[in-house]
CSV table of C-alpha atoms in Angstrom, one decimal:
chain,number,residue,atom,x,y,z
A,1,GLU,CA,163.5,91.5,41.4
A,2,THR,CA,166.2,88.9,40.5
A,3,ILE,CA,169.0,91.5,40.6
A,4,VAL,CA,167.9,92.8,43.9
A,5,LYS,CA,167.7,89.3,45.2
A,6,ARG,CA,171.3,88.6,44.0
A,7,TYR,CA,172.6,91.7,45.7
A,8,LYS,CA,170.9,90.7,48.9
A,9,GLU,CA,172.3,87.1,48.7
A,10,THR,CA,175.9,88.3,48.2
A,11,ARG,CA,175.5,91.1,50.8
A,12,ARG,CA,177.2,93.6,48.5
A,13,ARG,CA,176.4,97.2,48.0
A,14,HIS,CA,175.2,98.3,44.6
A,15,PRO,CA,177.7,100.7,43.0
A,16,LEU,CA,175.0,103.3,42.6
A,17,ASP,CA,173.9,103.0,46.2
A,18,ILE,CA,174.8,106.6,47.2
A,19,ASN,CA,173.3,109.1,49.5
A,20,GLY,CA,170.9,106.5,51.1
A,21,LEU,CA,169.4,105.3,47.8
A,22,SER,CA,167.6,102.0,48.3
A,23,LEU,CA,168.8,98.9,46.6
A,24,LYS,CA,165.6,98.8,44.4
A,25,ASP,CA,166.1,102.4,43.4
A,26,ALA,CA,169.8,101.8,42.6
A,27,VAL,CA,168.9,98.9,40.3
A,28,GLU,CA,166.2,101.0,38.6
A,29,LEU,CA,168.7,103.8,38.1
A,30,GLU,CA,171.3,101.3,36.7
A,31,THR,CA,168.6,100.0,34.3
A,32,LYS,CA,167.8,103.5,33.1
A,33,LEU,CA,171.5,104.4,32.6
A,34,LEU,CA,172.2,101.2,30.6
A,35,GLU,CA,169.2,101.7,28.2
A,36,PRO,CA,171.4,103.3,25.5
A,37,VAL,CA,173.9,100.5,25.8
A,38,LYS,CA,171.2,97.9,25.5
A,39,ALA,CA,169.7,99.6,22.5
A,40,ARG,CA,173.0,99.3,20.7
A,41,ALA,CA,173.8,95.7,21.8
A,42,ASP,CA,174.0,92.8,19.4
A,43,TYR,CA,173.1,90.4,22.1
A,44,VAL,CA,170.8,90.8,25.2
A,45,ILE,CA,170.8,87.9,27.6
A,46,ASP,CA,168.1,87.5,30.2
A,47,THR,CA,170.0,85.9,33.1
A,48,THR,CA,166.9,85.6,35.4
A,49,ASN,CA,166.7,81.8,35.2
A,50,LEU,CA,170.3,81.0,34.3
A,51,SER,CA,172.9,79.5,36.6
A,52,LEU,CA,176.5,80.7,36.4
A,53,GLY,CA,177.4,77.6,34.4
A,54,GLN,CA,174.5,78.1,31.9
A,55,LEU,CA,175.5,81.8,31.5
A,56,ARG,CA,179.1,80.8,30.8
A,57,HIS,CA,178.0,78.2,28.3
A,58,LYS,CA,175.7,80.8,26.6
A,59,LEU,CA,178.5,83.3,26.3
A,60,ALA,CA,180.9,80.7,24.9
A,61,SER,CA,178.3,79.6,22.3
A,62,ILE,CA,178.0,83.3,21.2
A,63,PHE,CA,181.6,84.4,21.3
A,64,MET,CA,183.5,81.2,20.8
A,65,PRO,CA,181.1,78.9,18.9
A,66,ASP,CA,183.9,76.6,17.8
A,67,LYS,CA,184.9,76.0,21.4
A,68,ALA,CA,181.6,76.2,23.2
A,69,GLY,CA,181.4,72.5,24.0
A,70,LYS,CA,185.2,72.2,24.7
A,71,SER,CA,185.8,75.1,27.1
A,72,LEU,CA,186.8,72.6,29.9
A,73,SER,CA,190.5,72.2,30.5
A,74,VAL,CA,191.5,68.8,31.7
A,75,SER,CA,194.6,67.7,33.6
A,76,VAL,CA,195.4,64.0,33.9
A,77,MET,CA,197.9,63.4,36.7
A,78,SER,CA,199.6,60.1,37.7
A,79,PHE,CA,200.7,59.7,41.3
A,80,GLY,CA,201.8,57.1,43.9
A,81,PHE,CA,199.4,56.3,46.6
A,82,LYS,CA,202.3,55.8,49.0
A,83,TYR,CA,203.1,59.5,48.7
A,84,GLY,CA,199.5,60.6,49.3
A,85,LEU,CA,196.5,61.8,47.3
A,86,PRO,CA,197.0,65.0,45.2
A,87,ILE,CA,195.0,67.8,46.8
A,88,GLU,CA,194.0,69.1,43.4
A,89,ALA,CA,192.1,65.9,42.4
A,90,ASP,CA,188.6,66.2,41.3
A,91,MET,CA,188.5,62.4,40.5
A,92,VAL,CA,190.8,59.7,41.7
A,93,LEU,CA,191.3,56.4,39.8
A,94,ASP,CA,193.2,53.4,41.0
A,95,ALA,CA,195.5,51.4,38.7
A,96,ARG,CA,197.0,49.1,41.4
A,97,PHE,CA,195.0,46.1,40.2
A,98,LEU,CA,196.8,46.1,36.8
A,99,PRO,CA,199.9,43.9,36.3
A,100,ASN,CA,202.9,45.5,38.1
A,101,PRO,CA,206.0,46.1,35.9
A,102,TYR,CA,208.0,46.6,39.1
A,103,TYR,CA,208.3,42.9,39.6
A,104,ASP,CA,209.9,42.4,36.2
A,105,GLU,CA,213.6,43.0,36.4
A,106,LYS,CA,213.8,44.4,32.9
A,107,LEU,CA,211.0,46.9,33.5
A,108,ARG,CA,211.6,47.9,37.1
A,109,TYR,CA,213.8,50.9,36.4
A,110,MET,CA,211.8,52.1,33.4
A,111,THR,CA,208.6,54.2,33.7
A,112,GLY,CA,205.1,54.1,32.2
A,113,LEU,CA,206.4,56.4,29.5
A,114,ASP,CA,208.4,53.5,28.1
A,115,PRO,CA,206.3,51.5,25.5
A,116,GLU,CA,207.4,48.2,27.1
A,117,VAL,CA,206.0,49.2,30.5
A,118,ALA,CA,202.8,50.6,29.0
A,119,SER,CA,202.3,47.4,27.0
A,120,TYR,CA,203.0,45.2,30.1
A,121,ALA,CA,200.4,47.1,32.2
A,122,LEU,CA,197.7,47.8,29.6
A,123,SER,CA,197.8,45.3,26.8
A,124,GLY,CA,196.2,42.4,28.7
A,125,LYS,CA,192.4,41.8,28.9
A,126,THR,CA,192.2,43.7,32.2
A,127,GLY,CA,194.1,46.7,31.0
A,128,GLU,CA,192.2,46.9,27.8
A,129,LYS,CA,188.9,46.7,29.6
A,130,TYR,CA,189.9,49.3,32.1
A,131,LEU,CA,190.8,51.8,29.4
A,132,GLU,CA,187.6,51.0,27.5
A,133,LEU,CA,185.6,51.8,30.6
A,134,LEU,CA,187.5,54.9,31.4
A,135,LYS,CA,187.0,56.2,27.9
A,136,GLY,CA,183.3,55.7,28.2
A,137,LEU,CA,183.3,57.4,31.5
A,138,VAL,CA,185.1,60.6,30.4
A,139,THR,CA,183.2,60.7,27.1
A,140,PHE,CA,180.0,60.9,29.2
A,141,MET,CA,181.3,63.0,32.1
A,142,LEU,CA,183.3,65.8,30.5
A,143,PRO,CA,180.4,67.4,28.5
A,144,GLU,CA,178.3,67.2,31.7
A,145,CYS,CA,181.1,69.0,33.6
A,146,THR,CA,181.1,71.7,30.9
A,147,ASP,CA,177.4,72.1,31.0
A,148,GLY,CA,177.6,72.4,34.8
A,149,GLY,CA,179.8,75.4,34.4
A,150,ARG,CA,183.2,73.9,35.2
A,151,THR,CA,186.2,75.3,33.4
A,152,SER,CA,188.8,72.8,34.7
A,153,PHE,CA,188.9,69.2,35.9
A,154,THR,CA,191.7,67.2,37.3
A,155,ILE,CA,191.7,63.4,37.0
A,156,CYS,CA,194.3,61.7,39.1
A,157,VAL,CA,195.4,58.1,38.4
A,158,GLY,CA,197.3,56.3,41.2
A,159,CYS,CA,199.4,53.2,41.6
A,160,THR,CA,201.7,52.2,44.4
A,161,GLY,CA,204.7,54.3,43.5
A,162,GLY,CA,203.5,56.5,40.7
A,163,ARG,CA,206.1,55.3,38.2
A,164,HIS,CA,204.6,52.5,36.1
A,165,ARG,CA,200.9,51.7,35.9
A,166,SER,CA,199.5,55.1,36.8
A,167,VAL,CA,201.8,56.8,34.3
A,168,ALA,CA,200.7,54.4,31.5
A,169,VAL,CA,197.0,54.9,32.3
A,170,ALA,CA,197.4,58.7,32.6
A,171,GLU,CA,199.2,58.9,29.2
A,172,ALA,CA,196.6,56.8,27.4
A,173,LEU,CA,193.7,58.6,29.1
A,174,GLY,CA,195.2,62.0,28.4
A,175,ALA,CA,195.7,61.2,24.8
A,176,TYR,CA,192.1,60.0,24.5
A,177,ILE,CA,190.7,63.2,26.1
A,178,PHE,CA,192.9,65.4,23.9
A,179,GLY,CA,191.5,63.5,20.9
A,180,LEU,CA,188.0,64.4,22.0
A,181,GLY,CA,189.0,68.1,21.6
A,182,TYR,CA,189.6,69.2,25.2
A,183,PRO,CA,192.6,71.2,26.1
A,184,THR,CA,194.5,68.6,28.0
A,185,GLU,CA,197.8,68.3,30.0
A,186,THR,CA,199.2,65.1,31.3
A,187,LEU,CA,201.4,65.3,34.4
A,188,HIS,CA,203.4,62.7,36.4
A,189,ARG,CA,203.8,63.8,40.0
A,190,ASP,CA,205.9,61.0,41.3
A,191,ILE,CA,207.5,59.5,38.2
A,192,ASN,CA,211.1,60.5,39.4
A,193,ARG,CA,210.8,59.2,42.9
A,194,SER,CA,212.8,56.0,43.7
């Protein structure tokens, strides 16, 4: 019944639907043809009550047990709000409230990749608290995304120009997520803009 329902929902023809065979008869024929395969199978999964995400998780736990909980790839991208939001963002974080290195002549022409800039933006009480809260958020959220069936997630961190504060936060957050065991890439969309 579930397979028939799925075919009806997707409005696709069953591959064995030939010569006017009904959908129900095509599914029954498929079941009969696959009996020898099922008899030899090491694993048989009843997908009747599984969502796509649950099925993906089940398959990962069987065939990639060491990666089952970490099958989510995470991208952390810094950007400048003045250049617009990244269209690939699943989550947008704002770093514009952090101390701005742009107003320090020594730091203005550096980027958030430079330790002096990162320290300026993140080492104070506000920056430290912000990172602490973000770490708690991703520690909670990323396993939930994995359990929900997601395979990728993009976190975008913005500041005004995308050169200083957002870069520092993205680097720190990306390193933390990587340390949790997720495949992680950190990108800086606007770091080279003047």
